Amino acid sequence: MTTFKNPIIPGCYADPSICRVGDDYYLIASTFEYFPGVPIFNSKDLVNWRQIGHVLDRPSQLNLDGTPNSKGIYAATIRYHKGIFYMITTFVESATGERRNFFVTAENPEGPWSDPYWLEDCPGIDSSLFFDDDGKAYITANRRPPSGQDYPKHMEIWMQELDLETKQLVGEKYSLWDGALKQIHAQEAPHIYKVEGMYYLIIAEGGTGFTHSVTIARSESITGPYEGSKTNPILTHRHLGRDYPIANIGHADIVETQNGEWWMVCLGSRPYGGKYRNLGRESFLVPFIWENSWPVVNPGKGIVEMEGVRPHLEEKRWQAEAACDHFDSDTLGMQWNFIRTPREDFWSLGKRLGHLRLYAKPETMTEEVNPSFIGRRQQHINFAVRTKMEFQPNNEQEVAGLVLLQNQDFQYRLEIAKSEIKLIKRESGKEQILAAHDFNKSEVFLKVEAYGQNYQFYFAENAEQWKILYGNADGRILSTDVAGGFVGTYIGMFASSNGFESTNYVDIDYFEYIGLT
């Protein structure tokens, strides 16, 4: 096959960072308030990717208690140096709280990764690592310019040496660059590279929305001064208009193949049903060449396309993942996430073999807490989800079911209650029961089908004998364009006792997710 299709990793896998070790490529992405944090993927050909783990998979590494939605883990960078993998990232406590940068290390990308090394006096977000030829290591991030901001969200990129022994910054902080596009705002996502003796600094400018972009500067010295390219921005889609199928392209990282080709990974979104981005920000791939010692992205076109010519690498397809999880393993699949750090054993794969058991917690899906929830990303514009649950509510407070979640204030819940199944729409924190049907069985089949922004909700007493509960629900409330924030839609299972203590639980026999054409 001579072409590939974008995105290379669909769904809410924002801020991709990439590195190559031999003929293996590794890519990571942001995870915000979800746990485990920072999924790591492996590829041999830059097109076919398989998840091999999470970098932050232990509570000792990642305390998300009290983290608001769309805060938490931002814009991680992965690098490899002398047998060690490094992942550096920013932990954003809240909208106004501290931004703390840390890194972890591992000899094997599958883990285990170390506990965090927290960096003192390391301001800003989107921290990155660079290892120079002389063995010195440097950290870059953004900050407000020491001389003050000339316009709203005016930031600069700074750099400081990292002592690999003490795991702390040493020496002077250097102001490197405050971007090419004055007044555009939000200079962030810095990465330094050294190519043929020249230092290159790639950053993002314009925020993460429609005006997102990639710009570049270079210097003969790592400390500067840095000269911006006259062709900046080297990549953006804001000039294509709001009807182009790929939007808000930006936040790039680059890699050279073992064959000497250069490729860029970046984030972007696929709006649908209007200007709505339920899938969040996804990971895309685009080629570039060097011309007069500057990069030219996708020569002759200058944009990210839905389909492009493949890298000149031997194709390596991984075994396809099963569409249906029957919960037969003793560990959760890598596609599953919790909201914030799980602090108690509210789920089990061993209490009933072949089932996932979720215990009802007092916490609900409408609070910024760690509810009894296990979910996965929506990865397709059209999709179908099926599940079989066994649940016997003891009172009106105990509920369980499926949830389509943007955040605590924007969601759909297909909910099993004491004597009924109901569909609840929650928009801007206000709830509306769209449909309800009497139901007293302990076993129930639930299904959601989405075609664009049109959602259909079903239930059944027996397999595949579906009854529609509600049709034509508006999926746009699940987009960041309505709900705000930075994450895409999650689909998952939940159980709650709505503020009361409970020992009850729901047993889930299977969960099937299928992308539809």
Short mmCIF file of N, CA and C in Angstrom, two decimals, residues 14-88:
data_model
loop_
_atom_site.label_atom_id
_atom_site.label_comp_id
_atom_site.label_asym_id
_atom_site.label_seq_id
_atom_site.Cartn_x
_atom_site.Cartn_y
_atom_site.Cartn_z
N ALA A 14 -4.03 14.07 22.17
CA ALA A 14 -3.54 15.40 21.81
C ALA A 14 -2.05 15.53 22.10
N ASP A 15 -1.45 16.56 21.51
CA ASP A 15 -0.06 16.95 21.81
C ASP A 15 0.92 15.80 21.59
N PRO A 16 0.90 15.15 20.42
CA PRO A 16 1.78 14.00 20.24
C PRO A 16 3.26 14.39 20.28
N SER A 17 4.04 13.53 20.92
CA SER A 17 5.50 13.67 20.93
C SER A 17 6.09 12.34 20.50
N ILE A 18 7.19 12.38 19.76
CA ILE A 18 7.71 11.18 19.12
C ILE A 18 9.22 11.11 19.27
N CYS A 19 9.74 9.89 19.34
CA CYS A 19 11.18 9.68 19.23
C CYS A 19 11.43 8.35 18.55
N ARG A 20 12.61 8.18 18.00
CA ARG A 20 13.01 6.94 17.34
C ARG A 20 14.19 6.33 18.07
N VAL A 21 14.13 5.01 18.25
CA VAL A 21 15.25 4.25 18.79
C VAL A 21 15.48 3.07 17.85
N GLY A 22 16.55 3.14 17.05
CA GLY A 22 16.77 2.12 16.04
C GLY A 22 15.69 2.20 14.98
N ASP A 23 14.98 1.10 14.78
CA ASP A 23 13.87 1.12 13.82
C ASP A 23 12.52 1.10 14.52
N ASP A 24 12.50 1.47 15.80
CA ASP A 24 11.26 1.58 16.55
C ASP A 24 10.93 3.05 16.80
N TYR A 25 9.65 3.36 16.68
CA TYR A 25 9.17 4.71 16.96
C TYR A 25 8.23 4.66 18.16
N TYR A 26 8.32 5.67 19.00
CA TYR A 26 7.49 5.75 20.20
C TYR A 26 6.78 7.10 20.22
N LEU A 27 5.50 7.07 20.55
CA LEU A 27 4.68 8.28 20.56
C LEU A 27 3.86 8.31 21.85
N ILE A 28 3.75 9.50 22.44
CA ILE A 28 2.95 9.68 23.64
C ILE A 28 1.99 10.85 23.44
N ALA A 29 1.00 10.98 24.33
CA ALA A 29 -0.01 12.02 24.20
C ALA A 29 -0.46 12.49 25.57
N SER A 30 -1.14 13.64 25.59
CA SER A 30 -1.65 14.22 26.83
C SER A 30 -2.86 13.43 27.35
N THR A 31 -3.08 13.49 28.68
CA THR A 31 -4.22 12.77 29.27
C THR A 31 -5.03 13.60 30.25
N PHE A 32 -4.60 14.80 30.62
CA PHE A 32 -5.40 15.71 31.44
C PHE A 32 -5.83 15.03 32.75
N GLU A 33 -7.15 14.94 33.03
CA GLU A 33 -7.59 14.42 34.33
C GLU A 33 -7.79 12.91 34.34
N TYR A 34 -7.42 12.23 33.26
CA TYR A 34 -7.66 10.79 33.18
C TYR A 34 -6.46 9.99 33.68
N PHE A 35 -6.77 8.81 34.23
CA PHE A 35 -5.77 7.90 34.79
C PHE A 35 -6.00 6.52 34.19
N PRO A 36 -4.94 5.75 33.84
CA PRO A 36 -3.51 6.08 33.88
C PRO A 36 -3.17 7.22 32.92
N GLY A 37 -2.03 7.83 33.14
CA GLY A 37 -1.64 8.98 32.36
C GLY A 37 -0.61 8.66 31.29
N VAL A 38 -0.66 9.40 30.22
CA VAL A 38 0.30 9.40 29.12
C VAL A 38 0.44 8.01 28.48
N PRO A 39 -0.48 7.67 27.57
CA PRO A 39 -0.34 6.41 26.83
C PRO A 39 0.90 6.45 25.95
N ILE A 40 1.53 5.30 25.80
CA ILE A 40 2.71 5.21 24.95
C ILE A 40 2.46 4.16 23.87
N PHE A 41 2.76 4.56 22.63
CA PHE A 41 2.52 3.73 21.46
C PHE A 41 3.84 3.40 20.78
N ASN A 42 3.84 2.27 20.05
CA ASN A 42 5.01 1.81 19.31
C ASN A 42 4.63 1.58 17.85
N SER A 43 5.55 1.93 16.96
CA SER A 43 5.34 1.70 15.53
C SER A 43 6.67 1.37 14.87
N LYS A 44 6.59 0.65 13.77
CA LYS A 44 7.77 0.38 12.95
C LYS A 44 7.75 1.20 11.66
N ASP A 45 6.57 1.73 11.30
CA ASP A 45 6.43 2.39 10.00
C ASP A 45 5.79 3.77 10.07
N LEU A 46 5.57 4.30 11.27
CA LEU A 46 4.98 5.62 11.52
C LEU A 46 3.49 5.69 11.20
N VAL A 47 2.93 4.62 10.68
CA VAL A 47 1.52 4.61 10.29
C VAL A 47 0.70 3.69 11.18
N ASN A 48 1.19 2.49 11.40
CA ASN A 48 0.49 1.50 12.23
C ASN A 48 1.05 1.55 13.65
N TRP A 49 0.20 1.84 14.60
CA TRP A 49 0.61 2.03 15.99
C TRP A 49 -0.11 1.06 16.90
N ARG A 50 0.58 0.61 17.94
CA ARG A 50 -0.04 -0.22 18.98
C ARG A 50 0.33 0.38 20.33
N GLN A 51 -0.62 0.39 21.23
CA GLN A 51 -0.33 0.89 22.57
C GLN A 51 0.41 -0.18 23.35
N ILE A 52 1.49 0.21 24.03
CA ILE A 52 2.28 -0.75 24.80
C ILE A 52 2.23 -0.47 26.29
N GLY A 53 1.53 0.57 26.69
CA GLY A 53 1.41 0.85 28.11
C GLY A 53 1.03 2.29 28.37
N HIS A 54 1.15 2.67 29.65
CA HIS A 54 1.02 4.06 30.08
C HIS A 54 2.28 4.42 30.87
N VAL A 55 2.73 5.64 30.70
CA VAL A 55 3.93 6.08 31.43
C VAL A 55 3.60 6.26 32.91
N LEU A 56 2.45 6.85 33.20
CA LEU A 56 2.07 7.14 34.59
C LEU A 56 0.92 6.21 34.97
N ASP A 57 1.27 5.05 35.51
CA ASP A 57 0.25 4.04 35.76
C ASP A 57 0.11 3.66 37.23
N ARG A 58 0.78 4.43 38.12
CA ARG A 58 0.69 4.16 39.55
C ARG A 58 0.26 5.44 40.28
N PRO A 59 -0.55 5.32 41.32
CA PRO A 59 -0.93 6.51 42.09
C PRO A 59 0.26 7.28 42.63
N SER A 60 1.38 6.61 42.90
CA SER A 60 2.56 7.32 43.41
C SER A 60 3.16 8.25 42.35
N GLN A 61 2.84 7.99 41.08
CA GLN A 61 3.34 8.85 40.00
C GLN A 61 2.39 9.99 39.68
N LEU A 62 1.11 9.80 39.95
CA LEU A 62 0.11 10.72 39.42
C LEU A 62 -1.04 10.89 40.40
N ASN A 63 -1.03 12.00 41.12
CA ASN A 63 -2.10 12.34 42.07
C ASN A 63 -3.01 13.37 41.41
N LEU A 64 -4.16 12.90 40.94
CA LEU A 64 -5.12 13.77 40.27
C LEU A 64 -6.28 14.17 41.17
N ASP A 65 -6.14 13.94 42.48
CA ASP A 65 -7.21 14.29 43.40
C ASP A 65 -7.55 15.78 43.28
N GLY A 66 -8.81 16.08 43.07
CA GLY A 66 -9.25 17.46 43.01
C GLY A 66 -8.92 18.19 41.72
N THR A 67 -8.34 17.50 40.74
CA THR A 67 -7.98 18.15 39.48
C THR A 67 -9.23 18.44 38.66
N PRO A 68 -9.47 19.68 38.27
CA PRO A 68 -10.65 19.98 37.44
C PRO A 68 -10.55 19.34 36.07
N ASN A 69 -11.70 19.22 35.40
CA ASN A 69 -11.66 18.66 34.05
C ASN A 69 -10.82 19.54 33.13
N SER A 70 -10.11 18.89 32.23
CA SER A 70 -9.20 19.52 31.26
C SER A 70 -7.99 20.17 31.91
N LYS A 71 -7.71 19.85 33.16
CA LYS A 71 -6.43 20.19 33.78
C LYS A 71 -5.67 18.88 34.00
N GLY A 72 -4.59 18.91 34.75
CA GLY A 72 -3.83 17.69 34.97
C GLY A 72 -2.60 17.61 34.08
N ILE A 73 -2.46 16.53 33.33
CA ILE A 73 -1.25 16.26 32.57
C ILE A 73 -1.32 16.88 31.18
N TYR A 74 -0.41 17.86 30.94
CA TYR A 74 -0.36 18.60 29.68
C TYR A 74 0.90 18.24 28.89
N ALA A 75 0.74 18.03 27.60
CA ALA A 75 1.81 18.15 26.60
C ALA A 75 3.12 17.49 27.00
N ALA A 76 3.11 16.19 27.14
CA ALA A 76 4.32 15.46 27.48
C ALA A 76 5.27 15.37 26.29
N THR A 77 6.57 15.23 26.58
CA THR A 77 7.61 15.03 25.56
C THR A 77 8.35 13.74 25.88
N ILE A 78 8.63 12.92 24.87
CA ILE A 78 9.42 11.71 25.06
C ILE A 78 10.74 11.84 24.32
N ARG A 79 11.83 11.46 25.00
CA ARG A 79 13.16 11.47 24.40
C ARG A 79 13.93 10.25 24.90
N TYR A 80 14.99 9.89 24.15
CA TYR A 80 15.83 8.74 24.47
C TYR A 80 17.28 9.20 24.47
N HIS A 81 18.03 8.79 25.52
CA HIS A 81 19.42 9.22 25.64
C HIS A 81 20.22 8.17 26.40
N LYS A 82 21.21 7.60 25.72
CA LYS A 82 22.15 6.66 26.33
C LYS A 82 21.45 5.54 27.11
N GLY A 83 20.50 4.89 26.45
CA GLY A 83 19.85 3.73 27.04
C GLY A 83 18.68 4.03 27.95
N ILE A 84 18.35 5.30 28.11
CA ILE A 84 17.28 5.69 29.02
C ILE A 84 16.21 6.48 28.26
N PHE A 85 14.95 6.12 28.49
CA PHE A 85 13.83 6.91 28.00
C PHE A 85 13.46 7.96 29.04
N TYR A 86 13.15 9.14 28.55
CA TYR A 86 12.72 10.26 29.42
C TYR A 86 11.34 10.73 28.95
N MET A 87 10.47 10.98 29.90
CA MET A 87 9.19 11.63 29.62
C MET A 87 9.07 12.82 30.56
N ILE A 88 8.92 14.00 29.99
CA ILE A 88 8.77 15.22 30.78
C ILE A 88 7.42 15.84 30.45
#
